[in-house]
PDB file of C-alpha atoms and ligand atoms in Angstrom:
ATOM      1  CA  MET A   1     138.338 211.692 217.956  1.00  0.00           C
ATOM      2  CA  GLN A   2     139.240 211.489 221.635  1.00  0.00           C
ATOM      3  CA  ILE A   3     140.029 214.450 223.754  1.00  0.00           C
ATOM      4  CA  ILE A   4     141.435 214.244 227.345  1.00  0.00           C
ATOM      5  CA  THR A   5     141.705 217.520 229.242  1.00  0.00           C
ATOM      6  CA  ILE A   6     143.913 218.107 232.230  1.00  0.00           C
ATOM      7  CA  ASP A   7     143.360 221.434 234.072  1.00  0.00           C
ATOM      8  CA  GLY A   8     144.859 222.556 237.278  1.00  0.00           C
ATOM      9  CA  PRO A   9     146.682 225.318 239.098  1.00  0.00           C
ATOM     10  CA  VAL A  10     150.309 226.448 238.814  1.00  0.00           C
ATOM     11  CA  ALA A  11     152.977 223.771 239.349  1.00  0.00           C
ATOM     12  CA  SER A  12     150.513 220.983 239.929  1.00  0.00           C
ATOM     13  CA  GLY A  13     152.615 218.940 237.506  1.00  0.00           C
ATOM     14  CA  LYS A  14     149.987 219.123 234.639  1.00  0.00           C
ATOM     15  CA  SER A  15     152.455 219.371 231.809  1.00  0.00           C
ATOM     16  CA  THR A  16     154.653 216.551 232.943  1.00  0.00           C
ATOM     17  CA  ILE A  17     151.636 214.248 233.412  1.00  0.00           C
ATOM     18  CA  ALA A  18     149.830 215.374 230.255  1.00  0.00           C
ATOM     19  CA  ARG A  19     152.933 215.015 228.098  1.00  0.00           C
ATOM     20  CA  ALA A  20     153.656 211.555 229.452  1.00  0.00           C
ATOM     21  CA  LEU A  21     149.987 210.489 229.106  1.00  0.00           C
ATOM     22  CA  ALA A  22     149.865 211.744 225.551  1.00  0.00           C
ATOM     23  CA  HIS A  23     153.085 209.931 224.741  1.00  0.00           C
ATOM     24  CA  SER A  24     151.874 206.673 226.330  1.00  0.00           C
ATOM     25  CA  LEU A  25     148.583 206.736 224.386  1.00  0.00           C
ATOM     26  CA  GLY A  26     150.100 207.963 221.146  1.00  0.00           C
ATOM     27  CA  PHE A  27     147.947 211.167 221.361  1.00  0.00           C
ATOM     28  CA  TYR A  28     148.938 214.662 220.367  1.00  0.00           C
ATOM     29  CA  TYR A  29     149.975 216.809 223.332  1.00  0.00           C
ATOM     30  CA  LEU A  30     148.478 220.280 223.420  1.00  0.00           C
ATOM     31  CA  TYR A  31     150.103 222.532 225.962  1.00  0.00           C
ATOM     32  CA  SER A  32     147.786 225.594 225.991  1.00  0.00           C
ATOM     33  CA  GLY A  33     149.881 227.406 228.585  1.00  0.00           C
ATOM     34  CA  LEU A  34     152.796 227.503 226.146  1.00  0.00           C
ATOM     35  CA  TRP A  35     150.645 229.566 223.821  1.00  0.00           C
ATOM     36  CA  TYR A  36     149.882 232.103 226.568  1.00  0.00           C
ATOM     37  CA  ARG A  37     153.581 232.162 227.324  1.00  0.00           C
ATOM     38  CA  ALA A  38     154.574 232.693 223.716  1.00  0.00           C
ATOM     39  CA  LEU A  39     152.166 235.575 223.230  1.00  0.00           C
ATOM     40  CA  ALA A  40     153.405 237.113 226.514  1.00  0.00           C
ATOM     41  CA  TYR A  41     156.936 236.723 225.217  1.00  0.00           C
ATOM     42  CA  VAL A  42     156.026 238.593 222.008  1.00  0.00           C
ATOM     43  CA  TRP A  43     154.270 241.296 224.039  1.00  0.00           C
ATOM     44  CA  LEU A  44     157.315 241.772 226.201  1.00  0.00           C
ATOM     45  CA  ARG A  45     159.532 242.426 223.218  1.00  0.00           C
ATOM     46  CA  GLU A  46     157.883 245.833 222.810  1.00  0.00           C
ATOM     47  CA  HIS A  47     155.918 246.448 225.989  1.00  0.00           C
ATOM     48  CA  THR A  48     155.992 246.045 229.793  1.00  0.00           C
ATOM     49  CA  VAL A  49     153.538 244.120 231.882  1.00  0.00           C
ATOM     50  CA  ALA A  50     152.329 247.405 233.364  1.00  0.00           C
ATOM     51  CA  GLN A  51     151.290 248.563 229.927  1.00  0.00           C
ATOM     52  CA  MET A  52     148.649 245.809 229.512  1.00  0.00           C
ATOM     53  CA  ASN A  53     145.220 247.368 229.294  1.00  0.00           C
ATOM     54  CA  ASP A  54     142.093 246.545 227.211  1.00  0.00           C
ATOM     55  CA  ALA A  55     142.655 249.200 224.534  1.00  0.00           C
ATOM     56  CA  ASP A  56     146.406 248.496 224.014  1.00  0.00           C
ATOM     57  CA  VAL A  57     146.043 244.717 224.078  1.00  0.00           C
ATOM     58  CA  MET A  58     143.182 244.883 221.567  1.00  0.00           C
ATOM     59  CA  HIS A  59     145.202 247.191 219.334  1.00  0.00           C
ATOM     60  CA  TRP A  60     148.183 244.901 219.567  1.00  0.00           C
ATOM     61  CA  MET A  61     146.197 241.773 218.698  1.00  0.00           C
ATOM     62  CA  ALA A  62     144.858 243.535 215.611  1.00  0.00           C
ATOM     63  CA  GLN A  63     148.384 244.698 214.562  1.00  0.00           C
ATOM     64  CA  ALA A  64     150.709 242.027 215.833  1.00  0.00           C
ATOM     65  CA  THR A  65     152.067 239.582 213.346  1.00  0.00           C
ATOM     66  CA  LEU A  66     151.449 236.434 215.275  1.00  0.00           C
ATOM     67  CA  GLN A  67     151.457 234.106 212.264  1.00  0.00           C
ATOM     68  CA  GLY A  68     155.086 233.430 213.109  1.00  0.00           C
ATOM     69  CA  VAL A  69     154.154 231.726 216.328  1.00  0.00           C
ATOM     70  CA  ALA A  70     154.187 227.985 215.749  1.00  0.00           C
ATOM     71  CA  TYR A  71     153.776 224.990 218.057  1.00  0.00           C
ATOM     72  CA  SER A  72     155.039 221.505 217.385  1.00  0.00           C
ATOM     73  CA  VAL A  73     155.538 218.203 219.137  1.00  0.00           C
ATOM     74  CA  ASP A  74     158.562 215.999 218.336  1.00  0.00           C
ATOM     75  CA  ALA A  75     158.282 212.302 217.818  1.00  0.00           C
ATOM     76  CA  ASP A  76     159.636 211.787 221.321  1.00  0.00           C
ATOM     77  CA  GLY A  77     156.766 213.912 222.773  1.00  0.00           C
ATOM     78  CA  ALA A  78     158.799 217.132 223.458  1.00  0.00           C
ATOM     79  CA  ASP A  79     156.785 220.263 222.679  1.00  0.00           C
ATOM     80  CA  HIS A  80     158.310 223.289 221.051  1.00  0.00           C
ATOM     81  CA  MET A  81     157.296 226.834 220.344  1.00  0.00           C
ATOM     82  CA  ARG A  82     158.881 228.739 217.507  1.00  0.00           C
ATOM     83  CA  LEU A  83     158.763 232.387 216.645  1.00  0.00           C
ATOM     84  CA  ASP A  84     159.554 233.099 212.969  1.00  0.00           C
ATOM     85  CA  GLY A  85     161.439 229.770 212.850  1.00  0.00           C
ATOM     86  CA  VAL A  86     163.476 230.359 215.990  1.00  0.00           C
ATOM     87  CA  ASP A  87     162.890 227.923 218.896  1.00  0.00           C
ATOM     88  CA  ILE A  88     161.953 230.057 221.907  1.00  0.00           C
ATOM     89  CA  THR A  89     160.733 227.228 224.171  1.00  0.00           C
ATOM     90  CA  SER A  90     163.564 227.653 226.678  1.00  0.00           C
ATOM     91  CA  GLU A  91     162.808 231.365 227.095  1.00  0.00           C
ATOM     92  CA  LEU A  92     159.134 230.807 228.023  1.00  0.00           C
ATOM     93  CA  HIS A  93     159.547 229.615 231.594  1.00  0.00           C
ATOM     94  CA  THR A  94     161.154 232.522 233.328  1.00  0.00           C
ATOM     95  CA  ALA A  95     159.407 234.175 236.259  1.00  0.00           C
ATOM     96  CA  THR A  96     158.872 237.307 234.076  1.00  0.00           C
ATOM     97  CA  VAL A  97     157.130 235.303 231.350  1.00  0.00           C
ATOM     98  CA  ASP A  98     155.136 233.397 234.060  1.00  0.00           C
ATOM     99  CA  GLU A  99     153.671 236.657 235.334  1.00  0.00           C
ATOM    100  CA  ALA A 100     153.119 238.244 231.951  1.00  0.00           C
ATOM    101  CA  ALA A 101     151.333 235.148 230.592  1.00  0.00           C
ATOM    102  CA  SER A 102     149.058 235.027 233.612  1.00  0.00           C
ATOM    103  CA  ARG A 103     148.189 238.717 233.170  1.00  0.00           C
ATOM    104  CA  LEU A 104     147.812 238.576 229.346  1.00  0.00           C
ATOM    105  CA  SER A 105     145.473 235.576 229.709  1.00  0.00           C
ATOM    106  CA  THR A 106     142.834 237.817 231.307  1.00  0.00           C
ATOM    107  CA  PHE A 107     142.238 239.660 227.975  1.00  0.00           C
ATOM    108  CA  MET A 108     139.461 238.431 225.738  1.00  0.00           C
ATOM    109  CA  PRO A 109     141.096 238.905 222.282  1.00  0.00           C
ATOM    110  CA  VAL A 110     144.062 236.864 223.492  1.00  0.00           C
ATOM    111  CA  ARG A 111     141.905 233.991 224.800  1.00  0.00           C
ATOM    112  CA  ALA A 112     139.767 234.064 221.658  1.00  0.00           C
ATOM    113  CA  TRP A 113     142.871 233.887 219.397  1.00  0.00           C
ATOM    114  CA  ILE A 114     144.445 231.027 221.412  1.00  0.00           C
ATOM    115  CA  ASN A 115     141.184 229.045 221.700  1.00  0.00           C
ATOM    116  CA  ASN A 116     140.865 229.207 217.916  1.00  0.00           C
ATOM    117  CA  LYS A 117     144.365 227.798 217.619  1.00  0.00           C
ATOM    118  CA  MET A 118     143.480 225.023 220.112  1.00  0.00           C
ATOM    119  CA  HIS A 119     140.489 224.016 218.001  1.00  0.00           C
ATOM    120  CA  GLN A 120     142.515 224.004 214.797  1.00  0.00           C
ATOM    121  CA  LEU A 121     145.272 221.867 216.382  1.00  0.00           C
ATOM    122  CA  ALA A 122     142.717 219.421 217.865  1.00  0.00           C
ATOM    123  CA  HIS A 123     140.986 218.933 214.498  1.00  0.00           C
ATOM    124  CA  GLU A 124     140.940 215.310 213.500  1.00  0.00           C
ATOM    125  CA  ARG A 125     143.446 214.270 216.164  1.00  0.00           C
ATOM    126  CA  ASN A 126     143.362 212.449 219.449  1.00  0.00           C
ATOM    127  CA  ILE A 127     144.701 214.907 221.965  1.00  0.00           C
ATOM    128  CA  VAL A 128     145.644 215.432 225.553  1.00  0.00           C
ATOM    129  CA  ALA A 129     145.220 219.134 226.305  1.00  0.00           C
ATOM    130  CA  ASP A 130     146.379 220.818 229.440  1.00  0.00           C
ATOM    131  CA  GLY A 131     145.688 224.283 230.842  1.00  0.00           C
ATOM    132  CA  ARG A 132     143.148 226.022 233.016  1.00  0.00           C
ATOM    133  CA  ASP A 133     139.975 226.002 230.979  1.00  0.00           C
ATOM    134  CA  MET A 134     140.423 223.066 228.644  1.00  0.00           C
ATOM    135  CA  GLY A 135     137.622 220.953 230.159  1.00  0.00           C
ATOM    136  CA  SER A 136     135.391 223.799 231.286  1.00  0.00           C
ATOM    137  CA  ASP A 137     135.472 226.012 228.235  1.00  0.00           C
ATOM    138  CA  VAL A 138     137.588 225.007 225.237  1.00  0.00           C
ATOM    139  CA  PHE A 139     136.733 221.274 224.970  1.00  0.00           C
ATOM    140  CA  PRO A 140     133.482 220.858 227.016  1.00  0.00           C
ATOM    141  CA  HIS A 141     132.751 217.611 225.287  1.00  0.00           C
ATOM    142  CA  ALA A 142     136.052 215.943 226.148  1.00  0.00           C
ATOM    143  CA  SER A 143     135.960 212.147 226.708  1.00  0.00           C
ATOM    144  CA  LEU A 144     137.838 212.409 230.004  1.00  0.00           C
ATOM    145  CA  LYS A 145     138.326 215.488 232.140  1.00  0.00           C
ATOM    146  CA  ILE A 146     140.976 215.622 234.936  1.00  0.00           C
ATOM    147  CA  PHE A 147     141.584 218.333 237.421  1.00  0.00           C
ATOM    148  CA  LEU A 148     145.123 217.871 238.671  1.00  0.00           C
ATOM    149  CA  THR A 149     146.299 219.531 241.838  1.00  0.00           C
ATOM    150  CA  ALA A 150     148.772 219.146 244.729  1.00  0.00           C
ATOM    151  CA  ASP A 151     149.429 220.633 248.135  1.00  0.00           C
ATOM    152  CA  MET A 152     150.758 224.171 248.155  1.00  0.00           C
ATOM    153  CA  SER A 153     154.051 223.142 249.716  1.00  0.00           C
ATOM    154  CA  VAL A 154     154.612 220.527 246.972  1.00  0.00           C
ATOM    155  CA  ARG A 155     153.733 223.013 244.260  1.00  0.00           C
ATOM    156  CA  ALA A 156     155.948 225.696 245.719  1.00  0.00           C
ATOM    157  CA  GLU A 157     158.912 223.212 245.800  1.00  0.00           C
ATOM    158  CA  ARG A 158     158.275 222.225 242.230  1.00  0.00           C
ATOM    159  CA  TRP A 159     158.103 225.861 241.087  1.00  0.00           C
ATOM    160  CA  ARG A 160     161.291 226.655 243.041  1.00  0.00           C
ATOM    161  CA  GLY A 161     163.060 223.697 241.469  1.00  0.00           C
ATOM    162  CA  LYS A 162     162.158 224.869 238.016  1.00  0.00           C
ATOM    163  CA  GLN A 163     163.340 228.388 238.817  1.00  0.00           C
ATOM    164  CA  ARG A 164     166.590 227.117 240.359  1.00  0.00           C
ATOM    165  CA  LYS A 165     167.388 225.301 237.135  1.00  0.00           C
ATOM    166  CA  GLN A 166     167.268 228.706 235.428  1.00  0.00           C
ATOM    167  CA  GLY A 167     169.530 230.271 238.051  1.00  0.00           C
ATOM    168  CA  ASN A 168     166.757 232.050 239.983  1.00  0.00           C
ATOM    169  CA  ILE A 169     166.759 231.446 243.677  1.00  0.00           C
ATOM    170  CA  TYR A 170     163.514 231.856 245.735  1.00  0.00           C
ATOM    171  CA  THR A 171     162.780 230.988 249.280  1.00  0.00           C
ATOM    172  CA  LEU A 172     159.850 228.661 249.996  1.00  0.00           C
ATOM    173  CA  GLU A 173     157.912 231.607 251.272  1.00  0.00           C
ATOM    174  CA  GLN A 174     158.537 233.727 248.162  1.00  0.00           C
ATOM    175  CA  ALA A 175     157.546 230.745 245.965  1.00  0.00           C
ATOM    176  CA  CYS A 176     154.272 230.356 247.870  1.00  0.00           C
ATOM    177  CA  GLU A 177     153.581 234.075 247.471  1.00  0.00           C
ATOM    178  CA  ARG A 178     154.172 233.946 243.710  1.00  0.00           C
ATOM    179  CA  ILE A 179     152.041 230.863 243.307  1.00  0.00           C
ATOM    180  CA  LYS A 180     149.236 232.285 245.415  1.00  0.00           C
ATOM    181  CA  GLU A 181     149.246 235.451 243.385  1.00  0.00           C
ATOM    182  CA  ARG A 182     148.973 233.525 240.113  1.00  0.00           C
ATOM    183  CA  ASP A 183     146.288 231.131 241.543  1.00  0.00           C
ATOM    184  CA  ASP A 184     144.209 234.121 242.634  1.00  0.00           C
ATOM    185  CA  ARG A 185     144.482 235.766 239.220  1.00  0.00           C
ATOM    186  CA  ASP A 186     143.857 232.535 237.207  1.00  0.00           C
ATOM    187  CA  ALA A 187     140.859 231.568 239.378  1.00  0.00           C
ATOM    188  CA  GLY A 188     139.549 235.087 240.012  1.00  0.00           C
ATOM    189  CA  ARG A 189     139.455 236.432 236.424  1.00  0.00           C
ATOM    190  CA  ALA A 190     136.038 236.999 234.742  1.00  0.00           C
ATOM    191  CA  LEU A 191     136.922 235.039 231.514  1.00  0.00           C
ATOM    192  CA  ALA A 192     137.200 231.289 231.674  1.00  0.00           C
ATOM    193  CA  PRO A 193     138.577 231.175 235.268  1.00  0.00           C
ATOM    194  CA  LEU A 194     140.349 228.165 236.562  1.00  0.00           C
ATOM    195  CA  ARG A 195     137.719 225.940 238.098  1.00  0.00           C
ATOM    196  CA  ILE A 196     136.927 222.263 238.427  1.00  0.00           C
ATOM    197  CA  PRO A 197     134.653 221.151 235.619  1.00  0.00           C
ATOM    198  CA  ALA A 198     131.527 219.482 237.021  1.00  0.00           C
ATOM    199  CA  ASP A 199     132.342 216.233 235.313  1.00  0.00           C
ATOM    200  CA  ALA A 200     136.093 216.146 236.058  1.00  0.00           C
ATOM    201  CA  HIS A 201     138.041 213.618 238.134  1.00  0.00           C
ATOM    202  CA  VAL A 202     140.044 215.438 240.799  1.00  0.00           C
ATOM    203  CA  ILE A 203     143.521 213.814 241.121  1.00  0.00           C
ATOM    204  CA  TYR A 204     146.233 214.737 243.603  1.00  0.00           C
ATOM    205  CA  ASN A 205     149.766 214.793 242.322  1.00  0.00           C
ATOM    206  CA  ASN A 206     151.698 215.100 245.552  1.00  0.00           C
ATOM    207  CA  GLY A 207     154.215 212.363 244.948  1.00  0.00           C
ATOM    208  CA  ASN A 208     157.294 212.021 242.812  1.00  0.00           C
ATOM    209  CA  ASP A 209     156.103 209.289 240.592  1.00  0.00           C
ATOM    210  CA  PRO A 210     154.507 210.718 237.388  1.00  0.00           C
ATOM    211  CA  HIS A 211     154.374 207.135 236.023  1.00  0.00           C
ATOM    212  CA  ALA A 212     151.931 206.083 238.733  1.00  0.00           C
ATOM    213  CA  VAL A 213     149.666 209.047 238.029  1.00  0.00           C
ATOM    214  CA  VAL A 214     149.764 208.369 234.286  1.00  0.00           C
ATOM    215  CA  GLN A 215     148.734 204.720 235.048  1.00  0.00           C
ATOM    216  CA  GLU A 216     145.856 205.998 237.163  1.00  0.00           C
ATOM    217  CA  LEU A 217     144.681 208.300 234.333  1.00  0.00           C
ATOM    218  CA  ARG A 218     145.012 205.526 231.755  1.00  0.00           C
ATOM    219  CA  LYS A 219     142.719 203.384 233.905  1.00  0.00           C
ATOM    220  CA  LEU A 220     140.152 206.213 234.040  1.00  0.00           C
ATOM    221  CA  PHE A 221     140.309 206.530 230.336  1.00  0.00           C
ATOM    222  CA  THR A 222     139.595 202.941 229.578  1.00  0.00           C
ATOM    223  CA  LEU A 223     136.746 202.655 232.106  1.00  0.00           C
TER     224      LEU A 223
HETATM  225  O1   DC B   1     150.088 226.151 232.339  1.00  0.00           O
HETATM  226  P1   DC B   1     151.076 227.335 232.485  1.00  0.00           P
HETATM  227  O2   DC B   1     151.487 227.705 233.892  1.00  0.00           O
HETATM  228  O3   DC B   1     152.293 227.160 231.631  1.00  0.00           O
HETATM  229  O4   DC B   1     150.237 228.618 231.920  1.00  0.00           O
HETATM  230  C1   DC B   1     150.812 229.895 231.893  1.00  0.00           C
HETATM  231  C2   DC B   1     149.690 231.004 232.124  1.00  0.00           C
HETATM  232  O5   DC B   1     148.792 230.952 231.006  1.00  0.00           O
HETATM  233  C3   DC B   1     148.807 230.755 233.349  1.00  0.00           C
HETATM  234  O6   DC B   1     149.247 231.488 234.475  1.00  0.00           O
HETATM  235  C4   DC B   1     147.487 231.173 232.939  1.00  0.00           C
HETATM  236  C5   DC B   1     147.473 231.131 231.468  1.00  0.00           C
HETATM  237  N1   DC B   1     146.612 229.990 230.930  1.00  0.00           N
HETATM  238  C6   DC B   1     145.294 230.224 230.815  1.00  0.00           C
HETATM  239  O7   DC B   1     144.781 231.261 231.203  1.00  0.00           O
HETATM  240  N2   DC B   1     144.519 229.282 230.239  1.00  0.00           N
HETATM  241  C7   DC B   1     145.023 228.132 229.833  1.00  0.00           C
HETATM  242  N3   DC B   1     144.254 227.203 229.321  1.00  0.00           N
HETATM  243  C8   DC B   1     146.427 227.867 230.001  1.00  0.00           C
HETATM  244  C9   DC B   1     147.201 228.843 230.588  1.00  0.00           C
END
């Protein structure tokens, strides 16, 4: 089975590229960040972000009925997250869930639970997996590892555009601040921090042509 990993910072365009690459190769697309987002969403139903601490998160993981969290990919490549059968995908990209997911991802039981899911979903499938630690930690033996990034101004505009679609208006400066904060947390945490795997290809996704990047990655895959 073949595994391609695409890691990178916030708003580097990972999901767009990974989804398109998976679709073009006929591979299964595994969006690990959507799992962190889904668990953050479940957490936020009964808690606040400020209430996250080791003891409470551990207790919650032991008690929470997370069996109802289910990921699927449609025939057209669109990924969905459901909670007890209800599609919650569109609720998972708010700025609140962004922050909660980034914070929740620093807790060991959460990472262990999600990593286990990742391995189950990857079993006997060709996959493209995107996230922060897919190549460094979760699938260290991947056939191809990509680290996708882009300039801060490009990432900030992408993030702003996504937020604008949801009716949230941020200045460029505010977007840069939000992104910087999440980058620092994702790269500075003790557990599986965002880093460039030693054997990864670093690709810049500064343009507006995902197709060109997908072609570049396809070439690397067939080398
Ligand atoms: O890829 P994303 O922005 O949708 O991910 C949301 C958050 O989940 C991100 O801020 C950090 C966390 N995450 C992680 O810690 N490890 C991953 N493999 C994927 C995401």
